[in-house]
Coordinates of C-alpha atoms in Angstrom, one line a residue:
X20 CA -6.1 -50.4 -13.1
X21 CA -8.6 -52.8 -12.4
X22 CA -7.0 -53.2 -9.0
X23 CA -7.2 -49.8 -8.3
X24 CA -10.7 -49.7 -8.9
X25 CA -11.8 -52.8 -7.2
X26 CA -9.9 -51.3 -4.3
X27 CA -11.5 -47.9 -4.7
X28 CA -15.0 -49.5 -4.6
X29 CA -14.5 -51.7 -1.2
X30 CA -13.0 -48.8 0.4
X31 CA -16.3 -46.4 -0.1
X32 CA -18.5 -49.5 0.7
X33 CA -16.8 -49.4 3.8
X34 CA -16.5 -45.6 4.4
X35 CA -17.1 -43.5 7.5
X36 CA -20.5 -42.2 7.9
X37 CA -21.1 -38.8 9.0
X38 CA -24.5 -37.1 9.7
X39 CA -24.6 -33.2 10.0
X40 CA -27.2 -30.4 10.7
X41 CA -27.8 -27.3 8.2
X42 CA -27.0 -24.2 9.7
X43 CA -24.9 -26.1 12.7
X44 CA -21.0 -26.3 13.0
X45 CA -19.9 -29.6 12.4
X46 CA -16.6 -31.1 13.2
X47 CA -14.8 -34.6 11.9
X48 CA -11.6 -35.5 13.7
X49 CA -8.6 -37.0 11.5
X50 CA -6.4 -39.2 13.8
X51 CA -4.3 -42.2 13.4
X52 CA -6.7 -44.5 14.8
X53 CA -9.2 -43.8 11.9
X54 CA -6.4 -45.5 9.6
X55 CA -5.3 -48.0 12.4
X56 CA -2.1 -46.3 13.2
X57 CA -0.9 -46.1 16.3
X58 CA 0.3 -42.3 18.0
X59 CA 4.0 -42.6 18.8
X60 CA 4.8 -39.6 20.5
X61 CA 5.9 -37.6 17.4
X62 CA 3.6 -34.6 16.2
X63 CA 4.8 -34.3 12.7
X64 CA 4.7 -38.1 11.9
X65 CA 1.5 -38.4 10.4
X66 CA 0.4 -35.8 7.6
X67 CA -3.2 -36.0 6.1
X68 CA -5.0 -34.5 2.8
X69 CA -8.7 -34.8 2.6
X70 CA -10.6 -33.6 -0.5
X71 CA -13.7 -34.5 -2.4
X72 CA -13.6 -37.8 -3.7
X73 CA -12.1 -38.2 -7.4
X74 CA -11.5 -33.9 -7.1
X75 CA -8.3 -32.4 -6.2
X76 CA -9.7 -30.1 -3.0
X77 CA -12.3 -29.7 -0.4
X78 CA -15.9 -27.9 -0.8
X79 CA -15.8 -24.1 0.1
X80 CA -17.9 -24.9 2.9
X81 CA -15.7 -27.7 4.4
X82 CA -12.6 -26.6 6.3
X83 CA -9.4 -28.4 7.4
X84 CA -6.6 -27.7 10.0
X85 CA -4.1 -29.8 11.8
X86 CA -3.4 -29.2 15.7
X87 CA -0.5 -29.9 16.9
X88 CA -1.5 -29.6 20.2
X89 CA -4.0 -32.1 19.7
X90 CA -2.0 -34.1 17.4
X91 CA -4.8 -34.9 15.0
X92 CA -6.8 -32.8 11.9
X93 CA -10.2 -31.5 12.2
X94 CA -12.6 -31.0 9.5
X95 CA -15.3 -28.6 10.0
X96 CA -17.6 -26.2 8.3
X97 CA -21.5 -25.1 8.3
X98 CA -23.5 -27.6 5.4
X99 CA -25.4 -25.8 2.8
X100 CA -29.3 -25.6 2.3
X101 CA -29.3 -28.8 0.5
X102 CA -31.3 -31.5 2.5
X103 CA -30.6 -35.2 2.5
X104 CA -27.1 -34.1 0.4
X105 CA -24.6 -36.7 0.4
X106 CA -20.8 -35.4 0.3
X107 CA -18.1 -37.9 -0.6
X108 CA -14.6 -37.1 0.9
X109 CA -11.5 -38.7 0.6
X110 CA -8.3 -38.5 3.0
X111 CA -5.2 -39.6 2.1
X112 CA -2.8 -40.2 5.1
X113 CA 1.0 -40.6 5.0
X114 CA 3.4 -41.9 7.8
X115 CA 6.7 -40.1 7.4
X116 CA 8.4 -42.7 9.6
X117 CA 8.4 -45.3 6.9
X118 CA 6.3 -43.7 4.1
X119 CA 3.5 -45.6 4.1
X120 CA 0.5 -44.3 2.9
X121 CA -3.4 -45.0 3.3
X122 CA -6.5 -43.6 2.6
X123 CA -9.7 -43.4 4.0
X124 CA -13.3 -42.6 2.8
X125 CA -16.0 -40.4 4.7
X126 CA -19.6 -39.9 3.4
X127 CA -21.5 -37.0 5.1
X128 CA -24.7 -36.9 5.0
X129 CA -26.4 -33.6 5.2
X130 CA -30.2 -33.3 7.2
X131 CA -32.6 -30.4 8.2
X132 CA -32.4 -28.9 11.5
X133 CA -35.6 -28.8 12.7
X134 CA -35.4 -25.4 14.7
X135 CA -32.9 -23.8 13.6
X136 CA -31.7 -20.3 15.1
X137 CA -33.5 -16.7 14.5
X138 CA -31.2 -15.0 16.8
X139 CA -27.2 -15.0 16.8
X140 CA -24.4 -13.5 18.8
X141 CA -21.2 -12.7 17.0
X142 CA -18.4 -12.7 19.1
X143 CA -14.3 -12.5 18.7
X144 CA -11.8 -14.2 20.8
X145 CA -8.2 -12.6 20.8
X146 CA -6.5 -15.4 22.6
X147 CA -7.5 -19.0 21.2
X148 CA -7.1 -20.4 18.1
X149 CA -9.6 -22.7 15.7
X150 CA -8.8 -26.0 17.3
X151 CA -9.1 -24.6 20.8
X152 CA -12.7 -24.5 20.2
X153 CA -13.1 -28.3 19.4
X154 CA -12.3 -29.1 23.2
X155 CA -15.8 -29.9 24.6
X156 CA -14.9 -28.1 27.9
X157 CA -13.8 -25.1 26.7
X158 CA -16.6 -24.6 24.1
X159 CA -19.4 -25.7 27.2
X160 CA -17.6 -23.2 29.5
X161 CA -18.5 -20.3 26.8
X162 CA -22.1 -21.6 26.3
X163 CA -22.7 -21.5 29.8
X164 CA -21.6 -17.9 30.0
X165 CA -24.8 -17.2 27.8
X166 CA -27.2 -19.8 29.1
X167 CA -26.9 -19.1 32.8
X168 CA -25.7 -15.4 32.7
X169 CA -26.5 -13.3 29.4
X170 CA -29.0 -15.2 27.7
X171 CA -31.0 -17.3 29.8
X172 CA -33.7 -18.3 27.4
X173 CA -31.5 -19.9 25.2
X174 CA -30.4 -22.6 27.6
X175 CA -32.2 -25.3 25.6
X176 CA -31.1 -24.7 22.1
X177 CA -28.0 -22.7 21.8
X178 CA -25.6 -24.1 19.1
X179 CA -22.7 -22.8 17.2
X180 CA -23.7 -21.3 13.8
X181 CA -20.4 -19.8 12.5
X182 CA -16.9 -20.8 13.2
X183 CA -13.8 -19.8 11.4
X184 CA -10.0 -18.2 12.2
X185 CA -9.7 -14.5 12.3
X186 CA -6.7 -14.7 9.8
X187 CA -8.8 -16.2 7.5
X188 CA -11.4 -13.6 7.5
X189 CA -8.4 -11.0 7.1
X190 CA -7.2 -10.3 10.5
X191 CA -3.4 -9.7 10.9
X192 CA -1.4 -12.5 13.1
X193 CA -0.3 -11.1 16.5
X194 CA 3.0 -10.0 17.1
X195 CA 3.5 -12.6 19.9
X196 CA 3.5 -16.0 18.0
X197 CA 2.9 -17.7 21.5
X198 CA -0.8 -15.7 21.5
X199 CA -3.8 -17.3 19.5
X200 CA -4.5 -15.8 16.0
X201 CA -7.9 -15.3 17.1
X202 CA -11.2 -16.8 16.4
X203 CA -14.7 -15.6 15.4
X204 CA -17.9 -17.8 16.4
X205 CA -21.5 -17.2 16.3
X206 CA -24.1 -19.0 19.1
X207 CA -27.5 -18.9 17.6
X208 CA -30.7 -19.6 18.9
X209 CA -34.8 -19.2 18.9
X210 CA -34.7 -17.3 21.8
X211 CA -35.3 -13.3 21.8
X212 CA -32.0 -11.1 23.0
X213 CA -32.5 -10.7 26.8
X214 CA -31.9 -7.6 28.4
X215 CA -28.5 -8.2 29.5
X216 CA -27.5 -9.1 25.8
X217 CA -29.3 -5.5 24.3
X218 CA -27.5 -3.3 27.1
X219 CA -24.1 -5.0 26.3
X220 CA -24.5 -4.2 22.6
X221 CA -25.0 -0.8 23.5
X222 CA -21.8 -0.3 26.0
X223 CA -19.9 -1.4 22.8
X224 CA -21.8 0.2 20.2
X225 CA -19.1 3.4 20.3
X226 CA -16.4 0.9 19.4
X227 CA -17.7 -0.5 16.3
X228 CA -15.8 2.4 14.5
X229 CA -12.3 1.4 15.8
X230 CA -10.8 -1.0 13.3
X231 CA -8.8 -3.0 14.0
X232 CA -9.5 -3.1 17.7
X233 CA -6.2 -3.4 19.8
X234 CA -6.3 -6.4 22.3
X235 CA -7.5 -5.7 25.9
X236 CA -9.1 -2.0 24.4
X237 CA -12.0 -2.0 26.5
X238 CA -13.2 -3.7 29.5
X239 CA -17.0 -3.9 29.5
X240 CA -19.3 -5.1 33.1
X241 CA -19.1 -8.5 31.7
X242 CA -15.5 -8.9 31.2
X243 CA -15.2 -11.0 34.4
X244 CA -17.3 -13.2 33.4
X245 CA -15.0 -14.5 30.2
X246 CA -11.6 -13.6 31.9
X247 CA -12.5 -16.2 34.5
X248 CA -13.3 -18.8 31.9
X249 CA -10.0 -17.9 29.8
X250 CA -11.7 -15.9 27.4
X251 CA -10.2 -12.5 26.0
X252 CA -13.1 -10.8 23.9
X253 CA -12.4 -8.3 21.2
X254 CA -15.3 -6.3 22.1
X255 CA -15.2 -3.9 18.9
X256 CA -16.6 -7.3 17.2
X257 CA -19.7 -8.0 19.4
X258 CA -23.1 -7.7 17.2
X259 CA -26.7 -9.3 17.8
X260 CA -28.3 -10.6 14.6
X261 CA -31.4 -11.7 14.1
X262 CA -33.5 -12.1 11.0
X263 CA -34.9 -8.9 10.3
X264 CA -31.3 -7.3 10.2
X265 CA -29.7 -10.3 9.6
X266 CA -25.9 -11.2 8.3
X267 CA -27.7 -14.5 8.4
X268 CA -30.7 -16.2 6.5
X269 CA -32.0 -19.4 7.0
X270 CA -29.3 -21.7 4.9
X271 CA -27.6 -19.1 3.3
X272 CA -24.5 -19.6 5.0
X273 CA -22.3 -18.0 1.9
X274 CA -24.0 -14.7 3.1
X275 CA -22.9 -15.5 6.2
X276 CA -19.5 -15.7 5.4
X277 CA -19.4 -12.8 3.2
X278 CA -21.1 -10.8 5.9
X279 CA -18.4 -11.5 8.8
X280 CA -15.4 -11.2 6.0
X281 CA -17.2 -7.4 5.5
X282 CA -16.1 -6.8 9.3
X283 CA -12.7 -6.8 8.1
X284 CA -12.2 -4.4 6.0
X285 CA -8.5 -4.4 5.3
X286 CA -8.3 -8.0 4.0
X287 CA -7.6 -7.9 0.2
X288 CA -9.3 -9.8 -2.5
X289 CA -8.1 -10.5 -6.0
X290 CA -10.4 -9.0 -9.1
X291 CA -10.5 -10.6 -12.6
X292 CA -8.8 -9.0 -15.2
X293 CA -12.1 -8.4 -17.0
X294 CA -13.4 -6.4 -14.0
X295 CA -10.1 -4.1 -14.0
X296 CA -11.5 -0.4 -15.2
X297 CA -9.7 0.8 -18.4
X298 CA -8.5 4.1 -18.1
X299 CA -8.8 6.6 -20.9
X300 CA -5.6 8.8 -21.1
X301 CA -7.1 11.7 -23.7
X302 CA -7.3 14.1 -21.0
X303 CA -3.9 13.8 -19.8
X304 CA -2.7 13.9 -23.3
X305 CA -4.5 17.4 -24.1
X306 CA -3.2 18.8 -20.8
X307 CA 0.0 17.8 -20.9
X308 CA 0.9 18.4 -24.5
X309 CA -1.5 20.9 -26.3
X310 CA -1.6 23.1 -23.3
X311 CA 2.0 23.8 -23.6
X312 CA 2.4 23.8 -26.9
X313 CA -0.5 26.5 -26.8
X314 CA 0.6 28.8 -24.3
X315 CA 4.3 29.0 -26.2
X316 CA 2.7 30.1 -29.5
X317 CA 0.5 32.8 -27.5
X318 CA 3.9 33.8 -25.8
X319 CA 5.7 33.8 -29.4
X320 CA 2.8 36.0 -30.9
X321 CA 3.2 38.5 -27.9
X322 CA 6.8 38.9 -28.4
X323 CA 6.5 39.6 -32.1
X324 CA 4.0 42.2 -31.8
X325 CA 5.7 43.7 -29.1
X326 CA 9.3 43.9 -31.1
X327 CA 7.1 45.4 -34.4
X328 CA 5.7 47.8 -32.5
X329 CA 9.1 49.2 -30.7
X330 CA 10.7 49.0 -34.3
X331 CA 7.9 51.4 -35.7
X332 CA 7.8 53.6 -32.9
X333 CA 11.5 54.1 -33.6
X334 CA 10.9 54.7 -37.2
X335 CA 8.1 57.3 -36.6
X336 CA 10.1 59.1 -33.9
X337 CA 12.9 59.9 -36.3
X338 CA 10.5 61.1 -39.0
X339 CA 8.6 63.3 -36.9
X340 CA 12.0 65.2 -35.7
X341 CA 11.9 68.6 -36.8
X342 CA 14.4 69.6 -39.1
X343 CA 16.0 72.5 -37.5
X344 CA 17.3 70.0 -35.2
X345 CA 18.9 68.0 -37.7
X346 CA 20.6 71.0 -39.1
X347 CA 21.8 71.4 -35.5
X348 CA 23.1 68.3 -35.4
X349 CA 24.9 68.1 -38.5
X350 CA 26.6 71.7 -37.8
X351 CA 27.9 70.6 -34.7
X352 CA 29.1 67.6 -36.3
X353 CA 30.6 69.4 -38.9
X354 CA 32.5 71.8 -36.3
X355 CA 33.7 68.9 -34.5
X356 CA 35.2 67.1 -37.6
X357 CA 36.5 70.7 -38.7
X358 CA 38.4 70.8 -35.3
X359 CA 39.7 67.5 -35.3
X360 CA 41.2 67.7 -38.4
X361 CA 43.1 70.8 -37.6
X362 CA 44.4 69.5 -34.5
X363 CA 45.7 66.6 -36.4
X364 CA 47.5 69.0 -39.1
X365 CA 49.1 71.1 -35.9
X366 CA 50.5 67.9 -34.8
X367 CA 51.9 66.8 -38.0
X368 CA 53.7 70.5 -38.7
X369 CA 55.2 70.4 -35.0
X370 CA 56.8 67.3 -35.5
X371 CA 60.1 67.3 -37.3
X372 CA 60.5 64.5 -40.5
X373 CA 62.5 61.7 -39.2
X374 CA 64.5 61.6 -42.1
X375 CA 65.2 65.3 -41.2
X376 CA 66.1 64.6 -37.4
X377 CA 68.2 61.7 -38.6
X378 CA 70.5 63.8 -41.2
X379 CA 70.6 67.0 -38.5
X380 CA 71.4 64.8 -35.7
X381 CA 74.5 63.0 -37.7
X382 CA 77.8 65.1 -37.0
X383 CA 79.6 65.8 -40.2
X384 CA 82.8 64.4 -41.0
X385 CA 84.8 67.9 -40.9
X386 CA 83.2 69.3 -37.8
X387 CA 84.8 68.4 -34.6
X388 CA 82.0 70.6 -32.7
X389 CA 79.3 68.7 -31.0
X390 CA 75.6 70.1 -32.4
X391 CA 72.5 69.5 -30.4
X392 CA 69.1 69.1 -31.7
X393 CA 68.8 73.0 -33.0
X394 CA 72.3 72.9 -35.0
X395 CA 74.1 74.8 -32.3
X396 CA 77.7 73.8 -30.6
X397 CA 77.3 72.8 -27.5
X398 CA 78.7 74.7 -24.6
X399 CA 82.3 74.1 -23.8
X400 CA 82.4 72.1 -20.6
X401 CA 82.6 73.8 -17.1
X402 CA 85.7 73.7 -15.4
X403 CA 86.3 74.8 -11.8
X404 CA 88.9 77.3 -11.2
X405 CA 91.6 76.6 -9.4
X406 CA 92.4 79.1 -7.0
X407 CA 95.8 79.8 -5.2
X408 CA 96.5 78.8 -1.9
X409 CA 98.1 82.3 -1.0
X410 CA 95.2 84.3 -2.4

């Protein structure tokens, strides 16, 4: 334990110092020579893990990316409004070839910028990544477009006040993996906006309602200036920002970051459990339970009343019927019953008793004459007369 503390103290004593200015983007390159290693041509040979000293992560205003194109890492960001602040970082490096681990300390000294920018140009480039903007030639070519053509008064003090990946701010990744993810940056100066910049903003103002803006959606009159230098601009995100309507106040980098994130409305942000609104289900309960019960009870009452009045109406009609009609109905009923009884008696007299029939139809043992139903002898059988041939 004592040995580890001693090594850490010696490393901190020989730490690398970096001076940065407030409101200006800084960059620190993390590469193998920082750890006395030699790059051997393998892009994934070295892995870097930066963090605050004795802390698990970096502060919110410092970002880290690893560039496979440049085979190194970049620490970048905009310092907060803390003059003479000292930030101690620790970078741990791993060599995957032999699994050797080394670490290096970096001391960041924050100083106040003498002439901070009062006017800024907010732009978005679709075809590049953040690490591409750390190339000196590419960044200078972008600044030259403003210093020589669009914003000539900013030639002496134009610098980058904000830099971030469009994906980090909530934009979507391109469908083609070979295309750049997009980068959002701001260029600031103390010089007021030129007429060229004002006219350009008025030209693209109708596009502010369009989000997300498709790539190559709109070409402006200055498109060729950026295309010739390899910049594919997203004109839906073009803005001019000053201190009066500013999204960026002097030294409030967090406000700047929040304002840029607001341009990407589709970014989803987590909420705390305590911020989740509480919902009452009383109205839903009353509507789904009590209202159907009330309607059912009302229908039952209506049906009961209808049935009661209908029964009373039948009874009342029977009571109000005249006595003559009742007597007429009774007479007709009695006559019908009398006719029905006479008809039944007649049928009984005409039909003989089955017992008598069985007796009358039975032949007497002394009689050899066949008798019919009416006790008469049957006629003799018919015999065809025989005629002689001579007749």
